[in-house]
Structures are given as C-alpha cells and as structure tokens.
Short mmCIF file of C-alpha atoms in Angstrom, two decimals:
data_model
loop_
_atom_site.label_atom_id
_atom_site.label_comp_id
_atom_site.label_asym_id
_atom_site.label_seq_id
_atom_site.Cartn_x
_atom_site.Cartn_y
_atom_site.Cartn_z
CA UNK A 1 -34.79 13.25 -4.31
CA UNK A 2 -31.52 10.84 -3.18
CA UNK A 3 -32.01 9.26 0.00
CA UNK A 4 -29.31 8.80 2.91
CA UNK A 5 -30.13 4.78 2.77
CA UNK A 6 -29.63 4.29 -0.44
CA UNK A 7 -25.92 6.15 -0.05
CA UNK A 8 -25.04 4.03 2.39
CA UNK A 9 -25.24 0.88 0.73
CA UNK A 10 -23.77 2.43 -2.32
CA UNK A 11 -20.16 3.71 -0.19
CA UNK A 12 -20.34 -0.14 1.80
CA UNK A 13 -20.43 -1.95 -2.01
CA UNK A 14 -17.66 0.87 -3.58
CA UNK A 15 -15.21 -0.10 -0.55
CA UNK A 16 -16.19 -3.66 -1.09
CA UNK A 17 -15.58 -3.42 -4.45
CA UNK A 18 -12.71 -1.24 -4.78
CA UNK A 19 -10.76 -4.07 -2.90
CA UNK A 20 -11.63 -7.18 -3.86
CA UNK A 21 -12.01 -6.23 -7.57
CA UNK A 22 -8.27 -4.90 -8.74
CA UNK A 23 -9.87 -2.35 -11.87
CA UNK A 24 -9.09 -3.27 -15.18
CA UNK A 25 -7.75 -0.46 -16.45
CA UNK A 26 -5.11 -1.45 -14.03
CA UNK A 27 -4.70 -5.26 -14.53
CA UNK A 28 -4.70 -4.72 -18.21
CA UNK A 29 -1.63 -2.19 -17.73
CA UNK A 30 -0.12 -4.96 -15.69
CA UNK A 31 -0.54 -7.55 -18.74
CA UNK A 32 1.24 -5.47 -20.70
CA UNK A 33 4.30 -5.05 -18.64
CA UNK A 34 4.11 -8.26 -18.03
CA UNK A 35 4.75 -8.37 -21.67
CA UNK A 36 7.54 -6.08 -21.79
CA UNK A 37 9.44 -6.88 -19.19
CA UNK A 38 13.28 -8.74 -19.16
CA UNK A 39 13.92 -9.24 -15.83
CA UNK A 40 13.03 -12.71 -15.32
CA UNK A 41 12.70 -12.30 -11.24
CA UNK A 42 10.25 -9.06 -12.94
CA UNK A 43 8.21 -11.07 -14.84
CA UNK A 44 7.83 -13.88 -12.12
CA UNK A 45 6.43 -11.09 -9.51
CA UNK A 46 4.86 -9.62 -12.19
CA UNK A 47 2.10 -12.84 -13.09
CA UNK A 48 2.22 -13.23 -8.99
CA UNK A 49 0.76 -10.13 -9.06
CA UNK A 50 -1.68 -11.08 -11.53
CA UNK A 51 -2.90 -14.07 -10.00
CA UNK A 52 -2.89 -12.39 -6.22
CA UNK A 53 -5.58 -10.42 -8.41
CA UNK A 54 -7.47 -13.49 -9.84
CA UNK A 55 -7.54 -14.90 -6.02
CA UNK A 56 -9.05 -12.25 -4.53
CA UNK A 57 -12.01 -11.63 -6.83
CA UNK A 58 -12.71 -15.51 -6.92
CA UNK A 59 -12.30 -15.72 -3.32
CA UNK A 60 -13.87 -12.44 -2.04
CA UNK A 61 -9.85 -12.20 0.04
CA UNK A 62 -8.69 -8.33 -0.10
CA UNK A 63 -6.43 -7.58 -2.61
CA UNK A 64 -3.81 -6.18 -0.09
CA UNK A 65 -4.43 -6.36 3.80
CA UNK A 66 -3.80 -2.18 3.86
CA UNK A 67 -7.55 -1.79 2.43
CA UNK A 68 -6.68 1.88 3.20
CA UNK A 69 -7.82 4.79 4.56
CA UNK A 70 -11.28 5.91 2.99
CA UNK A 71 -11.22 8.73 0.49
CA UNK A 72 -13.97 9.32 -1.18
CA UNK A 73 -14.89 12.49 -4.46
CA UNK A 74 -17.68 13.14 -4.24
CA UNK A 75 -19.13 15.36 -6.74
CA UNK A 76 -22.56 16.57 -6.35
CA UNK A 77 -24.61 18.31 -8.49
CA UNK A 78 -25.64 21.61 -7.15
CA UNK A 79 -29.80 20.69 -8.35
CA UNK A 80 -29.44 17.31 -6.29
CA UNK A 81 -31.49 16.98 -3.55
CA UNK A 82 -30.06 14.55 -0.36
CA UNK A 83 -32.62 13.55 2.40
CA UNK A 84 -30.29 13.45 5.17
CA UNK A 85 -27.13 14.34 6.48
CA UNK A 86 -24.49 13.67 3.43
CA UNK A 87 -21.40 13.57 5.16
CA UNK A 88 -22.54 10.59 7.80
CA UNK A 89 -23.90 8.76 5.03
CA UNK A 90 -21.09 8.36 3.46
CA UNK A 91 -19.34 7.17 6.90
CA UNK A 92 -22.00 4.85 7.55
CA UNK A 93 -21.06 3.23 4.51
CA UNK A 94 -17.71 2.95 4.72
CA UNK A 95 -18.10 1.62 8.53
CA UNK A 96 -20.31 -0.95 7.27
CA UNK A 97 -18.42 -2.10 4.05
CA UNK A 98 -14.72 -2.34 5.85
CA UNK A 99 -16.91 -4.88 8.82
CA UNK A 100 -19.42 -6.40 5.82
CA UNK A 101 -16.44 -7.69 3.26
CA UNK A 102 -13.81 -8.10 6.20
CA UNK A 103 -11.64 -5.50 5.59
CA UNK A 104 -8.84 -3.63 7.92
CA UNK A 105 -9.72 -0.93 9.73
CA UNK A 106 -6.94 1.49 10.21
CA UNK A 107 -8.04 4.55 10.99
CA UNK A 108 -6.92 5.70 14.32
CA UNK A 109 -8.73 8.95 15.99
CA UNK A 110 -6.27 10.81 16.86
CA UNK A 111 -2.81 10.81 15.16
CA UNK A 112 -0.95 10.83 19.50
CA UNK A 113 -3.39 8.84 21.31
CA UNK A 114 -3.55 6.42 18.12
CA UNK A 115 -6.53 4.58 19.52
CA UNK A 116 -7.86 2.26 16.04
CA UNK A 117 -11.58 4.42 15.83
CA UNK A 118 -12.50 0.07 14.57
CA UNK A 119 -14.57 1.43 11.61
CA UNK A 120 -12.27 2.73 9.31
CA UNK A 121 -13.99 5.89 9.47
CA UNK A 122 -13.95 9.41 9.03
CA UNK A 123 -13.28 9.20 5.36
CA UNK A 124 -11.53 11.39 3.69
CA UNK A 125 -13.93 13.05 1.61
CA UNK A 126 -13.98 15.91 -1.15
CA UNK A 127 -16.76 17.81 -1.76
CA UNK A 128 -17.21 19.10 -5.40
CA UNK A 129 -19.92 21.21 -6.36
CA UNK A 130 -20.71 20.18 -10.09
CA UNK A 131 -23.96 20.77 -12.94
CA UNK A 132 -26.49 18.52 -12.90
CA UNK A 133 -28.49 16.63 -10.20
CA UNK A 134 -26.15 12.87 -9.78
CA UNK A 135 -24.48 12.55 -7.59
CA UNK A 136 -21.53 11.02 -8.31
CA UNK A 137 -19.17 9.12 -5.56
CA UNK A 138 -15.65 7.96 -6.01
CA UNK A 139 -14.17 5.21 -3.87
CA UNK A 140 -10.28 5.15 -3.10
CA UNK A 141 -8.83 2.73 -0.76
CA UNK A 142 -5.50 4.24 -0.54
CA UNK A 143 -2.73 2.39 1.11
CA UNK A 144 -0.84 5.08 3.37
CA UNK A 145 3.24 2.70 2.10
CA UNK A 146 2.71 4.17 -0.59
CA UNK A 147 0.44 7.74 0.32
CA UNK A 148 4.06 8.04 2.56
CA UNK A 149 6.00 8.63 0.17
CA UNK A 150 3.82 11.42 -1.18
CA UNK A 151 5.96 15.17 -2.32
CA UNK A 152 5.14 18.42 -2.35
CA UNK A 153 7.43 20.88 -4.15
CA UNK A 154 6.86 24.59 -4.50
CA UNK A 155 9.07 25.76 -6.89
CA UNK A 156 9.43 29.06 -8.04
CA UNK A 157 7.22 30.60 -11.12
CA UNK A 158 10.88 30.26 -13.35
CA UNK A 159 11.64 27.10 -12.51
CA UNK A 160 10.23 26.02 -15.84
CA UNK A 161 9.23 22.72 -17.21
CA UNK A 162 12.07 20.14 -16.79
CA UNK A 163 12.61 21.62 -13.43
CA UNK A 164 8.99 20.39 -12.62
CA UNK A 165 9.66 17.14 -14.19
CA UNK A 166 12.82 16.53 -12.43
CA UNK A 167 11.36 16.91 -9.20
CA UNK A 168 8.52 14.33 -10.00
CA UNK A 169 11.76 11.81 -10.95
CA UNK A 170 12.72 12.98 -8.00
CA UNK A 171 9.67 11.48 -6.01
CA UNK A 172 9.67 8.64 -7.89
CA UNK A 173 13.23 7.56 -7.22
CA UNK A 174 12.33 8.37 -3.40
CA UNK A 175 9.85 6.04 -2.84
CA UNK A 176 12.73 3.57 -4.25
CA UNK A 177 11.40 -0.13 -3.82
CA UNK A 178 9.22 1.20 -0.78
CA UNK A 179 6.37 1.67 -1.86
CA UNK A 180 5.18 -1.22 -4.03
CA UNK A 181 5.80 -0.55 -6.97
CA UNK A 182 5.05 -0.66 -10.06
CA UNK A 183 3.88 2.82 -9.23
CA UNK A 184 1.27 4.50 -10.82
CA UNK A 185 2.25 8.44 -9.91
CA UNK A 186 -0.71 10.77 -9.50
CA UNK A 187 0.92 14.03 -10.02
CA UNK A 188 -1.52 17.94 -9.39
CA UNK A 189 0.38 21.05 -10.64
CA UNK A 190 -1.02 24.65 -10.25
CA UNK A 191 -3.38 25.94 -7.54
CA UNK A 192 -2.09 26.73 -4.08
CA UNK A 193 -0.26 23.80 -1.94
CA UNK A 194 -3.79 22.17 -1.21
CA UNK A 195 -5.45 22.39 -4.60
CA UNK A 196 -2.10 20.71 -5.41
CA UNK A 197 -2.04 17.29 -3.57
CA UNK A 198 -5.78 17.27 -3.90
CA UNK A 199 -5.28 17.66 -7.90
CA UNK A 200 -2.27 14.57 -7.50
CA UNK A 201 -4.99 12.42 -5.43
CA UNK A 202 -7.79 12.89 -7.89
CA UNK A 203 -5.46 12.13 -11.02
CA UNK A 204 -5.40 8.85 -9.12
CA UNK A 205 -9.27 8.22 -10.25
CA UNK A 206 -8.14 8.84 -13.94
CA UNK A 207 -7.79 5.83 -16.27
CA UNK A 208 -3.43 4.50 -15.37
CA UNK A 209 -3.04 5.77 -19.48
CA UNK A 210 -5.05 8.97 -19.28
CA UNK A 211 -1.68 10.56 -18.97
CA UNK A 212 -3.36 14.56 -19.04
CA UNK A 213 -5.89 16.45 -20.73
CA UNK A 214 -3.33 19.55 -21.49
CA UNK A 215 -0.69 18.76 -24.81
CA UNK A 216 2.50 19.78 -22.39
CA UNK A 217 1.40 18.00 -19.46
CA UNK A 218 0.64 14.93 -21.96
CA UNK A 219 4.06 14.66 -23.59
CA UNK A 220 5.68 15.49 -20.25
CA UNK A 221 4.04 12.78 -18.58
CA UNK A 222 5.31 10.51 -21.31
CA UNK A 223 8.51 11.56 -21.29
CA UNK A 224 8.45 10.22 -16.96
CA UNK A 225 7.31 7.18 -17.97
CA UNK A 226 10.13 6.47 -20.45
CA UNK A 227 12.01 7.58 -18.10
CA UNK A 228 11.48 6.17 -14.45
CA UNK A 229 10.55 2.57 -16.41
CA UNK A 230 14.96 3.31 -16.96
CA UNK A 231 15.08 3.33 -13.18
CA UNK A 232 15.59 -0.03 -12.69
CA UNK A 233 13.09 0.17 -9.44
CA UNK A 234 11.16 -2.53 -10.90
CA UNK A 235 8.17 -4.95 -9.95
CA UNK A 236 8.71 -4.75 -5.80
CA UNK A 237 12.16 -3.01 -5.96
CA UNK A 238 13.40 -5.88 -7.47
CA UNK A 239 14.89 -4.75 -10.25
CA UNK A 240 13.37 -4.61 -13.88
CA UNK A 241 11.93 -1.76 -16.67
CA UNK A 242 8.41 -1.54 -15.18
CA UNK A 243 8.72 0.28 -12.03
CA UNK A 244 6.20 2.88 -13.92
CA UNK A 245 2.02 2.08 -14.84
CA UNK A 246 0.58 5.22 -14.82
CA UNK A 247 1.63 9.11 -14.88
CA UNK A 248 -1.60 10.83 -14.21
CA UNK A 249 -1.06 14.91 -14.15
CA UNK A 250 -3.60 17.66 -13.35
CA UNK A 251 -2.87 20.79 -13.35
CA UNK A 252 -4.74 24.04 -12.70
CA UNK A 253 -4.25 27.90 -12.75
CA UNK A 254 -1.73 29.05 -10.40
CA UNK A 255 0.03 32.19 -8.78
CA UNK A 256 2.40 34.79 -9.91
CA UNK A 257 4.71 33.88 -7.23
CA UNK A 258 4.87 30.54 -7.49
CA UNK A 259 4.59 26.72 -9.04
CA UNK A 260 3.40 24.21 -6.76
CA UNK A 261 3.89 20.69 -7.81
CA UNK A 262 2.12 17.36 -5.78
CA UNK A 263 2.93 13.94 -6.17
CA UNK A 264 0.61 11.05 -5.03
CA UNK A 265 2.12 8.02 -5.25
CA UNK A 266 0.42 4.97 -5.67
CA UNK A 267 1.39 1.29 -5.17
CA UNK A 268 0.64 -1.24 -8.11
CA UNK A 269 -3.03 -2.47 -6.24
CA UNK A 270 -4.64 1.01 -7.53
CA UNK A 271 -7.72 0.92 -5.92
CA UNK A 272 -11.00 2.99 -7.23
CA UNK A 273 -14.31 2.33 -7.83
CA UNK A 274 -17.52 4.81 -8.62
CA UNK A 275 -21.12 4.72 -9.26
CA UNK A 276 -23.97 7.62 -10.52
CA UNK A 277 -26.84 8.29 -8.15
CA UNK A 278 -29.40 10.19 -9.86
CA UNK A 279 -32.42 12.96 -7.98
CA UNK A 280 -35.39 11.77 -9.79
CA UNK A 281 -37.57 14.05 -10.96
CA UNK A 282 -40.32 14.11 -8.90
CA UNK A 283 -38.42 16.04 -5.74
CA UNK B 1 14.03 -23.04 -5.27
CA UNK B 2 15.48 -23.57 -1.86
CA UNK B 3 13.40 -24.02 0.75
CA UNK B 4 14.26 -22.78 4.19
CA UNK B 5 13.16 -24.40 8.39
CA UNK B 6 12.03 -22.03 9.94
CA UNK B 7 13.64 -21.38 13.16
CA UNK B 8 16.11 -20.35 10.64
CA UNK B 9 19.12 -21.94 11.42
CA UNK B 10 22.96 -19.89 11.27
CA UNK B 11 23.61 -22.09 8.44
CA UNK B 12 21.33 -21.78 6.64
CA UNK B 13 21.14 -18.11 7.05
CA UNK B 14 25.24 -18.24 5.52
CA UNK B 15 24.39 -20.31 2.32
CA UNK B 16 21.69 -17.83 1.88
CA UNK B 17 22.71 -15.06 -1.09
CA UNK B 18 21.22 -11.82 -1.75
CA UNK B 19 18.73 -11.69 -4.83
CA UNK B 20 17.47 -15.16 -4.41
CA UNK B 21 14.06 -16.39 -4.10
CA UNK B 22 13.57 -18.62 -1.72
CA UNK B 23 10.66 -20.65 0.44
CA UNK B 24 10.24 -20.22 3.69
CA UNK B 25 7.86 -23.18 5.92
CA UNK B 26 7.65 -23.39 9.46
CA UNK B 27 6.78 -21.21 12.26
CA UNK B 28 7.03 -17.25 12.92
CA UNK B 29 5.75 -13.87 14.62
CA UNK B 30 4.52 -10.65 13.37
CA UNK B 31 5.15 -7.58 14.30
CA UNK B 32 4.87 -4.17 13.27
CA UNK B 33 4.88 -0.48 13.60
CA UNK B 34 3.06 -0.77 17.83
CA UNK B 35 4.78 -3.57 18.42
CA UNK B 36 8.20 -2.72 18.14
CA UNK B 37 7.65 0.42 19.80
CA UNK B 38 6.27 -1.89 22.77
CA UNK B 39 9.63 -4.58 22.44
CA UNK B 40 12.14 -1.55 21.92
CA UNK B 41 10.50 -0.03 25.08
CA UNK B 42 10.56 -3.94 27.56
CA UNK B 43 13.94 -4.22 26.42
CA UNK B 44 14.80 -1.05 27.14
CA UNK B 45 13.49 -0.89 30.44
CA UNK B 46 14.66 -4.44 31.06
CA UNK B 47 11.28 -6.64 31.13
CA UNK B 48 11.11 -9.40 30.06
CA UNK B 49 9.05 -9.31 25.75
CA UNK B 50 6.25 -11.14 25.63
CA UNK B 51 7.45 -13.80 23.43
CA UNK B 52 10.76 -14.78 22.52
CA UNK B 53 12.41 -13.88 19.84
CA UNK B 54 15.53 -15.51 20.37
CA UNK B 55 16.26 -17.29 16.70
CA UNK B 56 12.78 -15.37 15.97
CA UNK B 57 11.46 -14.60 12.24
CA UNK B 58 9.64 -11.68 12.19
CA UNK B 59 6.85 -10.63 9.49
CA UNK B 60 6.03 -6.85 8.96
CA UNK B 61 1.94 -7.98 8.47
CA UNK B 62 -0.95 -5.84 10.04
CA UNK B 63 -3.57 -8.96 8.20
CA UNK B 64 -7.10 -8.56 7.38
CA UNK B 65 -9.38 -9.82 9.79
CA UNK B 66 -9.98 -13.93 8.61
CA UNK B 67 -13.70 -15.06 7.26
CA UNK B 68 -15.63 -18.00 9.28
CA UNK B 69 -13.65 -21.17 7.87
CA UNK B 70 -10.79 -19.20 6.92
CA UNK B 71 -7.27 -19.25 8.59
CA UNK B 72 -7.09 -15.26 8.15
CA UNK B 73 -7.66 -12.51 5.45
CA UNK B 74 -5.18 -10.99 3.18
CA UNK B 75 -1.71 -10.95 5.19
CA UNK B 76 1.31 -9.21 3.12
CA UNK B 77 4.54 -6.98 3.91
CA UNK B 78 3.95 -3.65 5.08
CA UNK B 79 6.88 -1.01 4.66
CA UNK B 80 10.23 -2.13 6.54
CA UNK B 81 11.82 1.09 6.62
CA UNK B 82 9.42 2.46 9.86
CA UNK B 83 10.66 -0.57 11.46
CA UNK B 84 14.78 0.79 10.80
CA UNK B 85 15.27 2.46 14.07
CA UNK B 86 13.95 -0.27 16.28
CA UNK B 87 15.61 -3.80 13.95
CA UNK B 88 18.76 -3.05 15.50
CA UNK B 89 18.09 -3.72 18.88
CA UNK B 90 15.48 -6.23 18.30
CA UNK B 91 18.69 -8.16 16.74
CA UNK B 92 21.05 -7.29 19.29
CA UNK B 93 18.44 -9.14 21.60
CA UNK B 94 18.64 -12.63 19.67
CA UNK B 95 16.22 -11.07 16.31
CA UNK B 96 17.39 -13.56 13.04
CA UNK B 97 15.08 -12.64 10.68
CA UNK B 98 12.93 -10.06 9.09
CA UNK B 99 10.40 -10.19 6.53
CA UNK B 100 9.56 -6.90 5.30
CA UNK B 101 9.04 -4.95 1.56
CA UNK B 102 11.03 -2.26 0.55
CA UNK B 103 15.03 -0.98 1.56
CA UNK B 104 16.96 -0.56 4.89
CA UNK B 105 18.52 1.92 6.70
CA UNK B 106 22.76 1.63 6.78
CA UNK B 107 22.21 0.68 10.01
CA UNK B 108 19.93 -2.11 9.82
CA UNK B 109 22.55 -3.77 7.27
CA UNK B 110 25.16 -2.97 9.52
CA UNK B 111 23.33 -4.96 12.52
CA UNK B 112 22.02 -7.64 10.14
CA UNK B 113 26.47 -8.21 9.01
CA UNK B 114 26.87 -7.79 12.71
CA UNK B 115 24.78 -10.80 14.34
CA UNK B 116 24.72 -12.42 10.83
CA UNK B 117 21.18 -12.29 10.63
CA UNK B 118 18.81 -11.75 7.12
CA UNK B 119 16.48 -9.70 5.84
CA UNK B 120 13.77 -10.91 3.16
CA UNK B 121 11.35 -9.06 1.61
CA UNK B 122 8.10 -10.87 0.16
CA UNK B 123 5.47 -9.27 -2.36
CA UNK B 124 3.88 -5.82 -1.43
CA UNK B 125 0.60 -6.13 -2.46
CA UNK B 126 0.03 -9.98 -2.94
CA UNK B 127 -2.37 -10.29 0.61
CA UNK B 128 -4.72 -12.83 -0.97
CA UNK B 129 -1.98 -14.49 -3.16
CA UNK B 130 0.07 -15.25 -0.04
CA UNK B 131 -2.72 -15.89 2.51
CA UNK B 132 -3.13 -19.24 1.18
CA UNK B 133 0.22 -20.08 1.76
CA UNK B 134 -0.39 -19.24 6.09
CA UNK B 135 -1.61 -22.73 7.68
CA UNK B 136 -2.31 -21.30 10.93
CA UNK B 137 -2.38 -17.91 12.87
CA UNK B 138 -2.92 -17.18 16.61
CA UNK B 139 -2.38 -14.04 19.03
CA UNK B 140 0.68 -14.38 21.60
CA UNK B 141 0.56 -10.80 22.03
CA UNK B 142 -0.72 -7.02 22.76
CA UNK B 143 -3.79 -8.34 21.50
CA UNK B 144 -5.79 -5.02 21.83
CA UNK B 145 -3.72 -3.77 19.00
CA UNK B 146 -6.14 -5.42 17.02
CA UNK B 147 -4.60 -5.73 12.92
CA UNK B 148 -1.58 -4.23 14.31
CA UNK B 149 -1.10 -7.47 16.94
CA UNK B 150 1.92 -9.70 17.04
CA UNK B 151 0.65 -13.30 15.31
CA UNK B 152 1.72 -16.11 15.68
CA UNK B 153 1.67 -17.90 11.78
CA UNK B 154 3.10 -20.84 10.46
CA UNK B 155 4.30 -20.67 6.78
CA UNK B 156 4.82 -23.12 4.33
CA UNK B 157 6.09 -22.67 1.08
CA UNK B 158 6.29 -19.25 1.98
CA UNK B 159 7.90 -17.13 -1.30
CA UNK B 160 10.35 -14.11 -0.23
CA UNK B 161 13.64 -12.81 -1.67
CA UNK B 162 16.74 -12.47 0.27
CA UNK B 163 17.64 -8.65 0.26
CA UNK B 164 19.85 -8.34 2.91
CA UNK B 165 21.98 -11.66 3.16
CA UNK B 166 24.18 -12.68 6.23
CA UNK B 167 27.27 -10.49 4.69
CA UNK B 168 24.99 -7.00 4.12
CA UNK B 169 24.94 -7.46 0.86
CA UNK B 170 22.03 -5.90 -0.85
CA UNK B 171 19.20 -6.05 -3.63
CA UNK B 172 19.09 -2.21 -3.18
#
C-alpha cells in the first residue's frame, strides 16, 4: 500500500528540489556550452547562469522567479495499491511545496476571470498505467515564457523528414530571444494532436543529451542541434553559438492521413525531479 | 563597465548603445501583464495612475515570495513581448526605460525612438543571482495582484544589456 500522505510529502519535496537544484545533466550541458562559446558576451551570460545555479542551491532561492505551472507525470503500476485519492494527494503536495519552498503561486482559477488560486494548484497531471507495483512521480515545473512558444504542426503524411525538421527549426526561430535561450527542445511526433503535445512535454523529462530512442530521429535531433546552434540567437538572445542545449524527440504511431509534430520549448532552466514509491508486499 | 544612476536622465540614455552592458543603481518600479492592463485602462479613462511613471524605469517581473529576513525572492525578468501593446501608451505618458527579456514589436521600437527612451534586457532565468542586486522592495500599487503587484525596488549594480537604444537600434 502507498499512503496518500507519503505521496503528498514526496510531491512537496520534488517541487522544492526541482526549483532550487538545477538538474545535473542541464548543469553539465551549460558547462560544456561555456567551453565552446566564442562570443564574450555569451560566455559572460553562461557563467552568470552557472553562478545563479550555485546561489539557488546554496541559499535556497528559486532558480527562476517563474516557478512554473506544476506538471506531474505519474506512472502508476497496475499492481500498486494506493490509499486515498491520488489526484488530491498530488495537489496537496504541490500546495505544500509552493508554500514551504517560498515558490511563486502562478495559477489562476479561470483563464478569463484570472483570480489566483493562491496554491499553484491544480497541477497538470498526466497519468500512465504501467506494469508493476511502483508509483513513479516526476515533477516538471514549467515556466510559461517558454510554454507560450509551444507549437503544433499537423503536416501532410507525405511531408517527409525535411518538412518535420523544418517545422521544428521554425518553432525555435519563432521563440528567438524571448524564452530564455539556450533552449532544450521537446518534440513529439505522431499520435493524434493531443498525444503529440503530450510527448513533446514528456521529452523534456529525458536527459538533455537523450536525442531519441529511434535511430532516424536521433539523426534528426543531431542535425537540428547543429542547425539551431548556427542561428546566432545565443544565450538570452544576445548572440553566440549556444542556442540549444538539447533536442529530445519522442514518437509514436499515427494515422495514414497525418503527421503531427508538436514542439515544447524549455528555457535553459529546465527543471524536473522524480522519485519512485514502492507498494509494499504486505498490502 | 558603464554605470547608470536611476532615475535615468536623458543625457545618460543618449550615451547608451545597443549591445552594451551596463550596471543600474537606484530606484525603479516593477509591473507586468495585469499592472500594464490597469495602467493603460486608467490612462484611457483619464484617471490618475497609482504611481508616477514620468521618467521612470519599469522592470517586467513577478518575484517569488521573500523568506524571513530577505529583501525579495527570485527576481528575474519575464517576456517583454506581452507588454508590447501597452508600452507605446506608457511611453507617451512619460515612461523612459523598460527592463525585460526578449524582442519587442516594431511599434515599441518606434515609440522608443520617438520618446528617446531605452529598452534593456537582463538575464532571464537568473532570478537568484539578480535577487542579490536588490537592496529594498516594497509594494506600491495593486497589492491584491500578489506576485503581479507593482513594487518599488532599489537596485545596486543591476546588470543589463541595452537591447534597443534611443536611436531605435536593436540587437535583435
């Protein structure tokens, strides 16, 4: 049995951890970019981003003031037993994390009335039923400056690989200097419109050097990295060869009439944290 | 590096060139989407604004809450483009300088040129680093907006890049 209080406590801790400690793979990518960057302004900005990461960790100040809309990926083992309501438990954890961690509450209850809920809930929760008895929780606080640059292209089934890559590049160009480059680009290809967007976001939970789990998409991701870094957008849009830290592509089957391509851009402060909870044998 | 005292004066604005880094010290105000909407609404109705924006520098930010004993929480810039539809009106009413991140519309570039103002970018996603450059903070308007309230901030050596200068030259 997995207790709902354990779930809430875990989510609370993950919200705080993600917002204070930059993912090691992202730190590594920033450091590697700093070594390669030739623009002096770009190098200066990248070193400030690394200093920001140390201040955030050591002084427990959030990496970014936009502590995000809380996206939670919950992979629920079909043999796991959960005591209490899982969605309520996750939202309670988010509310507690944003209060205790002094994180910004950025959620409004209605898109037009726009009154702040004061708790950063509801979280955007995506459930997946998987084999086993584990509950895997991944918290991805997503800043909305970059979320606003999301794109969905419904291409023709005959469009081919170049058209897919060009659409992704177009989304990166349109984000330009606005969404805190260098970016990590999450891409979802296939499925229906909704699944493509879901995959694009989920791709951001993979390590920044993931590329793809399929050879043809790995190649596409590598080519996009090379092309993207020639756009001279650079750190914070001030120019330089560091425009992208990573391109991660996830794909799935799709319909004979279509080729959905979704792009979910993350700023350089790509934040996520995860934990597995195990359902005990006794339950 | 060039240092600029706030409130910014017209002479100082003239010396700024697109692409240059500078350090700002002094007082400025904050405001993002909802404050801009309210400022513009008040101006259009001929009402007095809750804060004097003449000669002011506005920073597009919604900080995280301050912990006990701290001045402010994480305090980096938000995307400026969302303020584009309001900025020309605010500049017409005396606003001189803006601090945010990312590009601006053609209309904003034209307004900056017309009113001899300036648009700075600062370091997006470096909210913890920038918080250390803020020496005092108090809410001066729209407290009910929470993180979107208008603050007066006193900054010291706050790093910026001139992104659009008073001649309308842009780094983007």
